[in-house]
Tab-separated table of C-alpha atoms in Angstrom:
chain	number	residue	atom	x	y	z
X	249	MET	CA	0.000	0.000	0.000
X	250	HIS	CA	1.305	3.441	-0.869
X	251	VAL	CA	0.103	6.927	-1.734
X	252	ARG	CA	0.900	7.927	-5.303
X	253	SER	CA	-0.066	11.586	-5.261
X	254	ILE	CA	-1.713	14.357	-3.268
X	255	LYS	CA	-3.600	17.343	-4.650
X	256	LEU	CA	-4.534	20.247	-2.386
X	257	ARG	CA	-6.636	23.283	-3.303
X	258	ASN	CA	-7.030	26.080	-0.743
X	259	TYR	CA	-6.085	23.581	1.957
X	260	ARG	CA	-4.486	25.239	4.993
X	261	ASN	CA	-1.657	27.421	3.630
X	262	TYR	CA	-1.618	25.738	0.196
X	263	TYR	CA	-3.263	27.623	-2.649
X	264	GLU	CA	-2.508	24.771	-5.060
X	265	LEU	CA	-0.313	21.714	-4.665
X	266	ASP	CA	0.145	18.705	-6.963
X	267	LEU	CA	2.629	16.367	-5.348
X	268	ALA	CA	3.829	12.940	-6.527
X	269	LEU	CA	5.234	10.770	-3.735
X	270	SER	CA	7.905	8.081	-3.700
X	271	PRO	CA	6.671	4.617	-2.631
X	272	GLY	CA	9.555	4.628	-0.153
X	273	ILE	CA	10.674	7.289	2.317
X	274	ASN	CA	9.597	10.905	1.746
X	275	ILE	CA	11.284	13.569	3.882
X	276	PHE	CA	9.852	17.098	4.089
X	277	LEU	CA	12.349	19.652	5.382
X	278	GLY	CA	11.734	23.267	6.311
X	279	ALA	CA	11.388	25.762	9.103
X	280	ASN	CA	8.366	25.725	11.395
X	281	ALA	CA	4.986	27.009	10.139
X	282	GLN	CA	5.818	26.489	6.451
X	283	GLY	CA	3.281	23.727	5.702
X	284	LYS	CA	5.113	20.441	6.348
X	285	THR	CA	2.573	19.109	8.850
X	286	ASN	CA	-0.300	20.084	6.535
X	287	ILE	CA	0.827	17.410	4.058
X	288	VAL	CA	0.965	14.732	6.754
X	289	GLU	CA	-2.397	15.910	8.092
X	290	ALA	CA	-3.952	15.577	4.611
X	291	VAL	CA	-2.912	11.914	4.310
X	292	CYS	CA	-4.114	11.167	7.840
X	293	TYR	CA	-7.422	12.903	7.096
X	294	ALA	CA	-7.919	10.790	3.967
X	295	SER	CA	-7.447	7.692	6.096
X	296	LEU	CA	-9.732	8.447	9.039
X	297	GLY	CA	-11.945	11.319	7.899
X	298	ARG	CA	-10.700	13.596	10.663
X	299	SER	CA	-7.712	15.758	11.456
X	300	HIS	CA	-5.389	15.026	14.366
X	301	ARG	CA	-5.082	18.787	14.933
X	302	THR	CA	-8.633	20.138	14.797
X	303	HIS	CA	-12.248	19.009	15.149
X	304	ALA	CA	-13.566	21.644	12.707
X	305	ASP	CA	-13.287	21.024	8.962
X	306	ALA	CA	-13.572	24.785	8.419
X	307	ASP	CA	-10.071	25.099	9.903
X	308	LEU	CA	-8.742	23.182	6.897
X	309	ILE	CA	-9.919	25.843	4.436
X	310	ARG	CA	-7.368	28.474	3.450
X	311	TRP	CA	-7.798	31.874	5.035
X	312	GLN	CA	-10.507	33.999	3.367
X	313	GLU	CA	-11.469	31.189	0.968
X	314	GLU	CA	-14.937	29.621	0.877
X	315	GLN	CA	-14.046	26.173	-0.418
X	316	ALA	CA	-11.169	23.698	-0.383
X	317	SER	CA	-10.421	20.226	-1.663
X	318	LEU	CA	-8.135	17.307	-0.961
X	319	GLU	CA	-7.507	14.544	-3.496
X	320	LEU	CA	-5.344	11.509	-2.959
X	321	ALA	CA	-4.465	8.602	-5.256
X	322	PHE	CA	-3.260	5.425	-3.560
X	323	GLU	CA	-2.372	1.913	-4.613
X	324	ARG	CA	-3.541	-1.113	-2.660
X	325	ARG	CA	-2.827	-4.680	-3.778
X	326	GLY	CA	-2.005	-3.415	-7.259
X	327	VAL	CA	-5.261	-1.454	-7.655
X	328	VAL	CA	-5.231	2.345	-7.835
X	329	ASN	CA	-8.026	4.175	-6.003
X	330	LYS	CA	-8.831	7.846	-5.602
X	331	LEU	CA	-10.227	9.594	-2.557
X	332	ALA	CA	-11.534	13.148	-2.704
X	333	PHE	CA	-12.815	15.509	-0.029
X	334	GLU	CA	-14.691	18.719	-0.759
X	335	PHE	CA	-14.923	21.324	2.000
X	336	CYS	CA	-17.213	24.342	2.145
X	337	ARG	CA	-17.737	26.780	4.990
X	338	SER	CA	-21.501	26.826	4.442
X	339	LYS	CA	-22.080	23.122	3.708
X	340	ARG	CA	-21.149	19.707	5.010
X	341	ARG	CA	-18.094	18.110	3.436
X	342	ARG	CA	-18.388	15.534	0.666
X	343	ILE	CA	-16.351	12.324	0.540
X	344	LEU	CA	-15.876	10.556	-2.789
X	345	LEU	CA	-14.243	7.197	-3.467
X	346	ASN	CA	-13.395	6.718	-7.144
X	347	GLY	CA	-15.847	9.488	-7.978
X	348	GLN	CA	-18.775	8.081	-5.981
X	349	PRO	CA	-20.043	9.804	-2.797
X	350	ILE	CA	-19.677	7.667	0.338
X	351	PRO	CA	-20.536	8.188	4.033
X	352	LEU	CA	-17.790	8.347	6.653
X	353	LYS	CA	-18.502	4.800	7.840
X	354	GLU	CA	-17.443	3.486	4.401
X	355	LEU	CA	-14.202	5.499	4.362
X	356	VAL	CA	-12.312	3.959	7.275
X	357	GLY	CA	-10.294	0.922	6.204
X	358	ASN	CA	-9.657	1.960	2.597
X	359	LEU	CA	-6.345	3.724	3.262
X	360	ASN	CA	-4.543	2.693	6.430
X	361	THR	CA	-2.096	4.976	8.220
X	362	VAL	CA	-0.124	5.106	11.446
X	363	LEU	CA	0.619	8.603	12.717
X	364	PHE	CA	3.433	9.345	15.172
X	365	SER	CA	3.477	12.962	16.370
X	366	PRO	CA	4.966	14.731	19.411
X	367	GLU	CA	1.576	14.516	21.134
X	368	ASP	CA	1.872	10.713	21.043
X	369	LEU	CA	4.836	10.924	23.418
X	370	PHE	CA	2.208	11.690	26.077
X	371	LEU	CA	0.186	8.592	25.151
X	372	ILE	CA	1.413	6.601	28.136
X	373	LYS	CA	1.373	9.277	30.819
X	374	GLY	CA	-1.759	10.993	29.500
X	375	ALA	CA	-5.430	10.296	30.211
X	376	PRO	CA	-7.045	6.910	29.355
X	377	ALA	CA	-9.104	8.553	26.575
X	378	GLY	CA	-5.952	8.939	24.468
X	379	ARG	CA	-5.087	5.263	24.789
X	380	ARG	CA	-8.663	4.274	23.916
X	381	ARG	CA	-8.491	6.462	20.781
X	382	PHE	CA	-5.202	4.823	19.846
X	383	LEU	CA	-6.702	1.346	20.224
X	384	ASP	CA	-9.991	2.173	18.483
X	385	GLY	CA	-8.204	3.799	15.551
X	386	GLU	CA	-5.969	0.775	15.108
X	387	ILE	CA	-8.812	-1.775	15.233
X	388	SER	CA	-11.166	0.316	13.076
X	389	GLN	CA	-8.689	0.435	10.203
X	390	ALA	CA	-8.329	-3.343	10.304
X	391	SER	CA	-12.034	-4.063	10.879
X	392	PRO	CA	-14.773	-1.822	9.404
X	393	ALA	CA	-17.311	-3.961	11.332
X	394	TYR	CA	-15.697	-2.844	14.589
X	395	TYR	CA	-15.883	0.800	13.500
X	396	HIS	CA	-19.603	0.416	12.742
X	397	GLU	CA	-20.160	-1.226	16.153
X	398	LEU	CA	-18.272	1.599	17.856
X	399	LEU	CA	-20.561	4.150	16.201
X	400	GLN	CA	-23.569	2.113	17.331
X	401	TYR	CA	-22.283	1.909	20.898
X	402	ASN	CA	-21.712	5.662	21.061
X	403	ARG	CA	-25.244	6.313	19.772
X	404	ILE	CA	-26.771	4.045	22.427
X	405	LEU	CA	-24.563	5.601	25.100
X	406	SER	CA	-25.640	9.107	24.109
X	407	GLN	CA	-29.307	8.136	24.216
X	408	ARG	CA	-28.917	6.469	27.625
X	409	ASN	CA	-27.172	9.553	29.001
X	410	THR	CA	-29.975	11.757	27.700
X	411	LEU	CA	-32.509	9.506	29.429
X	412	LEU	CA	-30.515	9.622	32.691
X	413	LYS	CA	-30.729	13.417	32.692
X	414	ARG	CA	-34.471	13.303	32.012
X	415	ILE	CA	-34.971	10.870	34.893
X	416	ARG	CA	-32.930	13.106	37.181
X	417	GLU	CA	-35.197	16.002	36.193
X	418	ARG	CA	-38.248	13.765	36.830
X	419	ARG	CA	-39.348	13.927	33.215
X	420	ALA	CA	-39.005	10.164	32.647
X	421	ASP	CA	-39.327	6.924	34.622
X	422	ALA	CA	-36.263	4.930	35.700
X	423	SER	CA	-37.810	1.698	34.391
X	424	MET	CA	-37.119	2.962	30.862
X	425	LEU	CA	-33.417	2.309	31.463
X	426	GLU	CA	-33.857	-1.463	31.251
X	427	LEU	CA	-34.331	-1.411	27.483
X	428	TRP	CA	-31.274	0.767	26.912
X	429	ASP	CA	-29.158	-1.264	29.329
X	430	VAL	CA	-29.772	-4.467	27.371
X	431	GLN	CA	-28.734	-2.792	24.118
X	432	LEU	CA	-25.732	-1.080	25.669
X	433	ALA	CA	-24.522	-4.305	27.315
X	434	ALA	CA	-24.767	-6.272	24.075
X	435	SER	CA	-22.804	-3.649	22.143
X	436	ALA	CA	-20.292	-3.211	24.974
X	437	GLU	CA	-19.539	-6.934	24.895
X	438	LYS	CA	-18.685	-6.810	21.176
X	439	ILE	CA	-16.460	-3.744	21.632
X	440	THR	CA	-14.647	-5.197	24.629
X	441	ARG	CA	-14.084	-8.628	23.065
X	442	LYS	CA	-12.520	-7.068	19.980
X	443	ARG	CA	-10.345	-4.748	22.074
X	444	GLN	CA	-9.149	-7.608	24.265
X	445	GLU	CA	-8.252	-9.661	21.201
X	446	ALA	CA	-6.329	-6.732	19.687
X	447	VAL	CA	-4.476	-6.029	22.940
X	448	ARG	CA	-3.344	-9.651	23.162
X	449	LYS	CA	-1.730	-9.324	19.727
X	450	LEU	CA	-0.403	-5.868	20.502
X	451	ASN	CA	1.147	-7.163	23.720
X	452	MET	CA	3.231	-9.729	21.876
X	453	LEU	CA	4.309	-7.338	19.107
X	454	ALA	CA	5.075	-4.410	21.424
X	455	ASN	CA	7.216	-6.593	23.679
X	456	LEU	CA	9.294	-7.738	20.705
X	457	MET	CA	9.854	-4.090	19.733
X	458	GLN	CA	10.658	-3.050	23.306
X	459	ARG	CA	13.261	-5.793	23.667
X	460	ARG	CA	14.850	-4.824	20.366
X	461	ILE	CA	15.024	-1.105	21.219
X	462	SER	CA	16.246	-1.666	24.782
X	463	GLY	CA	18.832	-4.282	23.842
X	464	ASP	CA	16.879	-7.081	25.560
X	465	ARG	CA	16.949	-5.203	28.871
X	466	GLU	CA	13.216	-4.462	29.093
X	467	ASN	CA	10.004	-6.448	28.689
X	468	LEU	CA	6.857	-4.493	27.857
X	469	SER	CA	3.436	-5.928	28.684
X	470	VAL	CA	0.181	-4.411	27.424
X	471	THR	CA	-3.105	-5.354	29.104
X	472	TYR	CA	-6.721	-4.239	28.833
X	473	GLY	CA	-8.320	-2.827	31.985
X	474	LEU	CA	-12.098	-3.007	32.404
X	475	SER	CA	-13.869	-0.302	34.366
X	476	GLY	CA	-15.898	-1.586	37.319
X	477	LEU	CA	-15.088	-4.864	39.067
X	478	GLU	CA	-11.695	-6.503	38.777
X	479	GLN	CA	-11.508	-8.814	35.789
X	480	GLU	CA	-10.196	-11.661	37.930
X	481	ASN	CA	-13.467	-11.631	39.879
X	482	MET	CA	-15.632	-11.764	36.763
X	483	THR	CA	-16.975	-15.225	35.964
X	484	LYS	CA	-20.133	-14.256	34.056
X	485	PRO	CA	-20.456	-13.666	30.290
X	486	LEU	CA	-19.545	-10.063	29.488
X	487	ALA	CA	-23.045	-8.990	28.423
X	488	SER	CA	-24.521	-10.318	31.681
X	489	TRP	CA	-21.741	-8.672	33.672
X	490	TYR	CA	-22.352	-5.320	31.971
X	491	ASN	CA	-26.090	-5.605	32.627
X	492	GLU	CA	-25.460	-6.303	36.297
X	493	MET	CA	-22.978	-3.458	36.639
X	494	LEU	CA	-25.293	-0.991	34.879
X	495	GLU	CA	-28.096	-1.958	37.257
X	496	LYS	CA	-25.859	-1.553	40.310
X	497	SER	CA	-24.682	1.882	39.216
X	498	ARG	CA	-28.140	3.079	38.110
X	499	SER	CA	-28.822	5.401	41.066
X	500	ALA	CA	-25.390	7.001	40.859
X	501	ASP	CA	-25.691	7.333	37.081
X	502	ILE	CA	-29.008	9.162	37.437
X	503	LEU	CA	-27.490	11.626	39.890
X	504	ARG	CA	-24.480	12.106	37.633
X	505	GLY	CA	-26.473	12.202	34.406
X	506	SER	CA	-23.970	9.926	32.664
X	507	THR	CA	-23.062	6.229	32.347
X	508	SER	CA	-20.201	5.158	34.598
X	509	ILE	CA	-19.663	1.608	33.310
X	510	GLY	CA	-18.628	0.543	29.829
X	511	PRO	CA	-15.834	0.508	27.241
X	512	HIS	CA	-15.838	4.323	27.215
X	513	HIS	CA	-14.210	4.165	30.694
X	514	ASP	CA	-11.752	1.306	30.074
X	515	ASP	CA	-7.996	1.720	29.799
X	516	VAL	CA	-4.915	0.180	28.224
X	517	LEU	CA	-2.290	-0.570	30.871
X	518	LEU	CA	1.439	-0.820	30.169
X	519	PHE	CA	4.155	-2.347	32.356
X	520	VAL	CA	7.934	-2.517	31.895
X	521	ASN	CA	9.564	-5.375	33.790
X	522	GLY	CA	6.412	-5.555	35.930
X	523	ILE	CA	6.395	-1.830	36.815
X	524	ASN	CA	3.480	0.417	35.808
X	525	LEU	CA	4.958	2.534	33.013
X	526	ARG	CA	2.558	5.436	33.459
X	527	THR	CA	3.149	5.820	37.208
X	528	PHE	CA	6.738	4.726	37.757
X	529	GLY	CA	8.420	4.649	34.329
X	530	SER	CA	11.178	7.135	33.545
X	531	GLN	CA	10.734	9.574	30.656
X	532	GLY	CA	13.126	7.485	28.568
X	533	GLN	CA	11.189	4.295	29.302
X	534	GLN	CA	7.904	6.004	28.460
X	535	ARG	CA	9.261	7.234	25.119
X	536	THR	CA	10.618	3.802	24.307
X	537	GLY	CA	7.208	2.373	25.231
X	538	VAL	CA	5.408	4.761	22.863
X	539	LEU	CA	7.832	3.975	20.043
X	540	SER	CA	7.350	0.251	20.657
X	541	LEU	CA	3.561	0.724	20.538
X	542	LYS	CA	3.721	2.598	17.244
X	543	LEU	CA	5.975	0.005	15.622
X	544	ALA	CA	3.707	-2.724	16.989
X	545	GLU	CA	0.725	-0.910	15.456
X	546	LEU	CA	2.404	-1.160	12.048
X	547	GLU	CA	2.902	-4.893	12.493
X	548	PHE	CA	-0.637	-5.374	13.817
X	549	LEU	CA	-2.182	-3.724	10.752
X	550	ARG	CA	0.044	-5.728	8.434
X	551	SER	CA	-0.997	-8.967	10.148
X	552	GLU	CA	-4.687	-8.015	9.892
X	553	THR	CA	-4.741	-6.589	6.354
X	554	GLY	CA	-1.759	-8.201	4.624
X	555	GLU	CA	-0.025	-4.862	3.956
X	556	TYR	CA	1.889	-2.290	5.927
X	557	PRO	CA	-0.011	0.972	6.412
X	558	ILE	CA	1.444	4.362	5.477
X	559	LEU	CA	3.663	5.655	8.283
X	560	LEU	CA	3.397	9.369	9.105
X	561	LEU	CA	6.158	10.822	11.294
X	562	ASP	CA	5.330	14.422	12.124
X	563	ASP	CA	8.222	16.286	13.751
X	564	VAL	CA	9.223	13.440	16.066
X	565	MET	CA	12.888	13.235	14.994
X	566	SER	CA	13.760	16.123	17.309
X	567	GLU	CA	11.890	14.484	20.190
X	568	LEU	CA	13.744	11.155	20.018
X	569	ASP	CA	17.353	10.691	21.088
X	570	ALA	CA	19.897	9.312	18.606
X	571	PRO	CA	19.548	5.596	19.528
X	572	ARG	CA	15.747	5.666	19.229
X	573	ARG	CA	15.933	7.600	15.927
X	574	HIS	CA	18.381	5.005	14.647
X	575	GLN	CA	16.082	2.122	15.626
X	576	LEU	CA	13.059	3.775	14.013
X	577	LEU	CA	14.767	4.705	10.731
X	578	ASP	CA	16.421	1.287	10.436
X	579	PHE	CA	13.043	-0.389	10.885
X	580	ILE	CA	11.190	1.567	8.192
X	581	ARG	CA	14.071	1.217	5.722
X	582	ARG	CA	14.381	-2.521	6.353
X	583	GLU	CA	10.644	-3.191	6.051
X	584	ARG	CA	10.243	-0.876	3.005
X	585	ILE	CA	7.314	1.003	4.470
X	586	GLN	CA	6.131	4.118	2.664
X	587	THR	CA	6.825	6.887	5.128
X	588	LEU	CA	6.220	10.643	5.201
X	589	ILE	CA	8.568	12.407	7.608
X	590	THR	CA	8.613	16.086	8.542
X	591	ALA	CA	11.692	17.656	10.122
X	592	THR	CA	13.489	20.968	10.450
X	593	ASP	CA	17.012	19.624	9.982
X	594	ALA	CA	18.537	17.073	7.596
X	595	ALA	CA	21.097	16.216	10.293
X	596	TYR	CA	18.533	13.889	11.891
X	597	PHE	CA	18.983	11.464	8.974
X	598	PRO	CA	21.894	9.286	7.826
X	599	GLN	CA	24.521	10.992	5.659
X	600	GLU	CA	24.068	8.444	2.886
X	601	ARG	CA	21.070	8.922	0.605
X	602	PHE	CA	18.111	7.874	2.725
X	603	GLY	CA	14.998	8.756	0.739
X	604	THR	CA	13.365	11.437	-1.384
X	605	TYR	CA	13.810	14.931	0.055
X	606	TYR	CA	11.469	17.886	-0.382
X	607	GLN	CA	11.946	21.487	0.688
X	608	VAL	CA	8.841	23.181	2.076
X	609	LYS	CA	8.678	26.972	2.244
X	610	GLN	CA	5.597	29.186	2.627
X	611	GLY	CA	3.167	26.692	1.141
X	612	THR	CA	5.344	25.580	-1.775
X	613	VAL	CA	7.094	22.205	-2.115
X	614	SER	CA	10.177	21.585	-4.242
X	615	ARG	CA	11.929	18.246	-4.719
């Protein structure tokens, strides 16, 4: 899988850009605020239908322009496909696959990417929501069915929360929760089972990467933590367990106006040599752990889809020390993964010819 070309019109600081990419390593060099990250963002957006930098599509439209577009041609298993996105300040965006309009739920899984940005260095020590997003994004790209189930779960959760608020305001009866609890528990079981399966694979892959990066000094274990009762004490089927837990927490949920049990509160736990990485790991161990997770994500998607995804490295060279940079660059060169890298200095890369270099300056790109 690789991206052949990108076309941007009034996207961020680009008035017009037609860019052909190498199927290997593509390095974008330039000072800050010149437009390097905008190229990486465009590829990530084409993969997931959202930006990693903003929640508003209007932010993608060039200043004082009304419309913008993003087009991307990519090859997958020898077949060339085209994705296009049309943005307008006064209308909802349009997504087209090979010229045909598609909804967002049919986009995810067509073009797979793994993004590694400076914000990801806080993945381990940050809030559980970031680790859930990491896991959901990984599984969704490999399994469109999981992505559809996740959308369904979030819809049910939103409706249950709305009902909880109405009950708290005495505008609805608490008995109405039983119907929603059954639906939420059934969906929660599917989400949790798929996450647990993915974490088991991720655990094996991430540990291999951690041992390689640390010179066999560290073992990394990745586990899935359920909210509510300890997993060791759970002997019932998951759906039954969720139903029971939702019933037990019903009074507190009504007072709170939100659902306190479910996959939306779960976490991914990481340990190095048996020590909780988030709580007791050093900064170096945490950064090695994040790098191991990202490399494991590449291997996970290859094992699930048969192809490596596109790797997007946005300004992380300056955040990694020399040994970790060396491990990362050696890996992507050895595995022949198409990679887009942004950096401010060519000194971060080997002196021998390493890939295709581009200079980015004020919204223009030269090879």
